[in-house]
């Protein structure tokens, strides 16, 4: 087996999925006895502190380099989207089981593919579209109660 390369986007994507899965489980337990919006705020503060420490430790906060207006605008929009997503996600976890909330939340994968085609001009392969369709079908199968 070849060694794991931490310069590979695939490795980081898998780690993202692992941490997202743990996030769902930890959040479901953490939101049980408190308001979901307060839980989102606490999570956001923890993320802010953790990322600040990473940037400080790596020296990247001292010399960030120039940041253009376009970057600021789209990072602002991305931040607002993240906040809205987290508020909705924690509210859903408060009200429903993690085993149903998380798969429906992963419909974002399908939406990213569709938005990528429309707004970024990306063209998924046939296998890509098949995977997107299977993710859609899986989320629907999980969400539909019998």
PDB file of C-alpha atoms in Angstrom, residues 8-123:
ATOM      1  CA  UNK A   8      -3.454  14.943  -1.717  1.00  0.00           C
ATOM      2  CA  UNK A   9      -6.899  16.512  -1.881  1.00  0.00           C
ATOM      3  CA  UNK A  10      -8.433  13.050  -1.543  1.00  0.00           C
ATOM      4  CA  UNK A  11      -6.836  12.505   1.870  1.00  0.00           C
ATOM      5  CA  UNK A  12      -8.137  15.850   3.105  1.00  0.00           C
ATOM      6  CA  UNK A  13     -11.618  15.110   1.691  1.00  0.00           C
ATOM      7  CA  UNK A  14     -11.763  11.774   3.543  1.00  0.00           C
ATOM      8  CA  UNK A  15     -10.585  13.440   6.756  1.00  0.00           C
ATOM      9  CA  UNK A  16     -13.286  16.075   6.236  1.00  0.00           C
ATOM     10  CA  UNK A  17     -15.913  13.327   5.963  1.00  0.00           C
ATOM     11  CA  UNK A  18     -14.638  11.613   9.121  1.00  0.00           C
ATOM     12  CA  UNK A  19     -14.696  14.850  11.104  1.00  0.00           C
ATOM     13  CA  UNK A  20     -18.122  15.781   9.687  1.00  0.00           C
ATOM     14  CA  UNK A  21     -19.459  12.405  10.825  1.00  0.00           C
ATOM     15  CA  UNK A  22     -18.017  12.895  14.305  1.00  0.00           C
ATOM     16  CA  UNK A  23     -19.424  16.420  14.324  1.00  0.00           C
ATOM     17  CA  UNK A  24     -22.928  15.084  13.732  1.00  0.00           C
ATOM     18  CA  UNK A  25     -22.683  12.588  16.583  1.00  0.00           C
ATOM     19  CA  UNK A  26     -21.076  15.050  19.014  1.00  0.00           C
ATOM     20  CA  UNK A  27     -23.559  17.782  18.061  1.00  0.00           C
ATOM     21  CA  UNK A  28     -26.569  15.502  18.522  1.00  0.00           C
ATOM     22  CA  UNK A  29     -25.425  14.693  22.051  1.00  0.00           C
ATOM     23  CA  UNK A  30     -24.414  18.286  22.807  1.00  0.00           C
ATOM     24  CA  UNK A  31     -27.661  19.886  21.644  1.00  0.00           C
ATOM     25  CA  UNK A  32     -29.936  17.584  23.659  1.00  0.00           C
ATOM     26  CA  UNK A  33     -30.325  19.841  26.696  1.00  0.00           C
ATOM     27  CA  UNK A  34     -29.804  23.349  25.289  1.00  0.00           C
ATOM     28  CA  UNK A  35     -31.216  25.682  22.662  1.00  0.00           C
ATOM     29  CA  UNK A  36     -29.951  24.730  19.207  1.00  0.00           C
ATOM     30  CA  UNK A  37     -28.996  28.325  18.335  1.00  0.00           C
ATOM     31  CA  UNK A  38     -26.895  28.600  21.502  1.00  0.00           C
ATOM     32  CA  UNK A  39     -25.261  25.290  20.612  1.00  0.00           C
ATOM     33  CA  UNK A  40     -24.414  26.702  17.179  1.00  0.00           C
ATOM     34  CA  UNK A  41     -22.857  29.788  18.780  1.00  0.00           C
ATOM     35  CA  UNK A  42     -20.727  27.662  21.113  1.00  0.00           C
ATOM     36  CA  UNK A  43     -19.574  25.525  18.185  1.00  0.00           C
ATOM     37  CA  UNK A  44     -18.743  28.643  16.172  1.00  0.00           C
ATOM     38  CA  UNK A  45     -16.658  30.121  18.987  1.00  0.00           C
ATOM     39  CA  UNK A  46     -14.765  26.842  19.348  1.00  0.00           C
ATOM     40  CA  UNK A  47     -14.088  26.775  15.588  1.00  0.00           C
ATOM     41  CA  UNK A  48     -12.932  30.413  15.651  1.00  0.00           C
ATOM     42  CA  UNK A  49     -10.523  29.793  18.533  1.00  0.00           C
ATOM     43  CA  UNK A  50      -9.187  26.542  17.059  1.00  0.00           C
ATOM     44  CA  UNK A  51      -8.573  28.046  13.623  1.00  0.00           C
ATOM     45  CA  UNK A  52      -6.973  31.132  15.161  1.00  0.00           C
ATOM     46  CA  UNK A  53      -4.565  28.900  17.082  1.00  0.00           C
ATOM     47  CA  UNK A  54      -3.715  26.934  13.923  1.00  0.00           C
ATOM     48  CA  UNK A  55      -3.040  30.145  11.980  1.00  0.00           C
ATOM     49  CA  UNK A  56      -0.994  31.585  14.838  1.00  0.00           C
ATOM     50  CA  UNK A  57       1.062  28.406  15.289  1.00  0.00           C
ATOM     51  CA  UNK A  58       1.772  28.187  11.557  1.00  0.00           C
ATOM     52  CA  UNK A  59       2.702  31.885  11.323  1.00  0.00           C
ATOM     53  CA  UNK A  60       0.071  32.517   8.663  1.00  0.00           C
ATOM     54  CA  UNK A  61      -1.878  35.071  10.670  1.00  0.00           C
ATOM     55  CA  UNK A  62       1.073  37.495  10.796  1.00  0.00           C
ATOM     56  CA  UNK A  63       1.587  37.617   7.016  1.00  0.00           C
ATOM     57  CA  UNK A  64      -1.704  36.767   5.305  1.00  0.00           C
ATOM     58  CA  UNK A  65      -0.812  38.481   2.020  1.00  0.00           C
ATOM     59  CA  UNK A  66      -3.160  40.646   0.009  1.00  0.00           C
ATOM     60  CA  UNK A  67      -6.860  39.801   0.004  1.00  0.00           C
ATOM     61  CA  UNK A  68      -8.844  41.239  -2.899  1.00  0.00           C
ATOM     62  CA  UNK A  69     -12.399  42.587  -2.808  1.00  0.00           C
ATOM     63  CA  UNK A  70     -13.734  39.562  -4.717  1.00  0.00           C
ATOM     64  CA  UNK A  71     -12.212  37.197  -2.142  1.00  0.00           C
ATOM     65  CA  UNK A  72     -13.675  39.239   0.726  1.00  0.00           C
ATOM     66  CA  UNK A  73     -17.134  39.261  -0.874  1.00  0.00           C
ATOM     67  CA  UNK A  74     -17.283  35.543  -1.574  1.00  0.00           C
ATOM     68  CA  UNK A  75     -15.732  34.572   1.758  1.00  0.00           C
ATOM     69  CA  UNK A  76     -18.330  36.778   3.459  1.00  0.00           C
ATOM     70  CA  UNK A  77     -21.108  35.061   1.494  1.00  0.00           C
ATOM     71  CA  UNK A  78     -19.585  31.666   2.282  1.00  0.00           C
ATOM     72  CA  UNK A  79     -19.464  32.553   5.972  1.00  0.00           C
ATOM     73  CA  UNK A  80     -23.099  33.623   5.943  1.00  0.00           C
ATOM     74  CA  UNK A  81     -23.999  30.379   4.173  1.00  0.00           C
ATOM     75  CA  UNK A  82     -22.034  28.378   6.729  1.00  0.00           C
ATOM     76  CA  UNK A  83     -23.787  30.135   9.589  1.00  0.00           C
ATOM     77  CA  UNK A  84     -27.219  29.556   8.079  1.00  0.00           C
ATOM     78  CA  UNK A  85     -26.359  25.920   7.368  1.00  0.00           C
ATOM     79  CA  UNK A  86     -25.139  25.348  10.926  1.00  0.00           C
ATOM     80  CA  UNK A  87     -28.213  26.977  12.448  1.00  0.00           C
ATOM     81  CA  UNK A  88     -30.487  24.786  10.340  1.00  0.00           C
ATOM     82  CA  UNK A  89     -28.374  21.675  10.953  1.00  0.00           C
ATOM     83  CA  UNK A  90     -28.386  22.073  14.734  1.00  0.00           C
ATOM     84  CA  UNK A  91     -32.127  22.777  14.727  1.00  0.00           C
ATOM     85  CA  UNK A  92     -32.673  19.615  12.659  1.00  0.00           C
ATOM     86  CA  UNK A  93     -30.468  17.603  15.038  1.00  0.00           C
ATOM     87  CA  UNK A  94     -32.410  18.957  18.003  1.00  0.00           C
ATOM     88  CA  UNK A  95     -35.674  17.794  16.428  1.00  0.00           C
ATOM     89  CA  UNK A  96     -34.683  14.604  14.613  1.00  0.00           C
ATOM     90  CA  UNK A  97     -32.345  11.621  14.709  1.00  0.00           C
ATOM     91  CA  UNK A  98     -28.770  12.088  13.484  1.00  0.00           C
ATOM     92  CA  UNK A  99     -29.193   9.012  11.255  1.00  0.00           C
ATOM     93  CA  UNK A 100     -31.821  10.888   9.244  1.00  0.00           C
ATOM     94  CA  UNK A 101     -30.564  14.473   9.534  1.00  0.00           C
ATOM     95  CA  UNK A 102     -27.002  13.817   8.352  1.00  0.00           C
ATOM     96  CA  UNK A 103     -27.897  11.986   5.117  1.00  0.00           C
ATOM     97  CA  UNK A 104     -30.387  14.678   4.132  1.00  0.00           C
ATOM     98  CA  UNK A 105     -27.762  17.310   4.933  1.00  0.00           C
ATOM     99  CA  UNK A 106     -25.470  15.498   2.506  1.00  0.00           C
ATOM    100  CA  UNK A 107     -27.808  16.461  -0.296  1.00  0.00           C
ATOM    101  CA  UNK A 108     -25.482  19.446  -0.295  1.00  0.00           C
ATOM    102  CA  UNK A 109     -23.183  17.196  -2.350  1.00  0.00           C
ATOM    103  CA  UNK A 110     -25.847  17.025  -5.042  1.00  0.00           C
ATOM    104  CA  UNK A 111     -26.484  20.762  -4.869  1.00  0.00           C
ATOM    105  CA  UNK A 112     -22.751  21.510  -5.107  1.00  0.00           C
ATOM    106  CA  UNK A 113     -22.605  19.404  -8.274  1.00  0.00           C
ATOM    107  CA  UNK A 114     -25.598  21.200  -9.788  1.00  0.00           C
ATOM    108  CA  UNK A 115     -24.366  24.663  -8.742  1.00  0.00           C
ATOM    109  CA  UNK A 116     -20.889  23.757 -10.017  1.00  0.00           C
ATOM    110  CA  UNK A 117     -22.348  23.025 -13.444  1.00  0.00           C
ATOM    111  CA  UNK A 118     -24.517  26.149 -13.534  1.00  0.00           C
ATOM    112  CA  UNK A 119     -22.191  28.712 -11.943  1.00  0.00           C
ATOM    113  CA  UNK A 120     -18.664  27.343 -12.412  1.00  0.00           C
ATOM    114  CA  UNK A 121     -19.001  25.603 -15.754  1.00  0.00           C
ATOM    115  CA  UNK A 122     -17.870  22.278 -14.313  1.00  0.00           C
ATOM    116  CA  UNK A 123     -18.766  19.121 -16.211  1.00  0.00           C
TER     117      UNK A 123
END
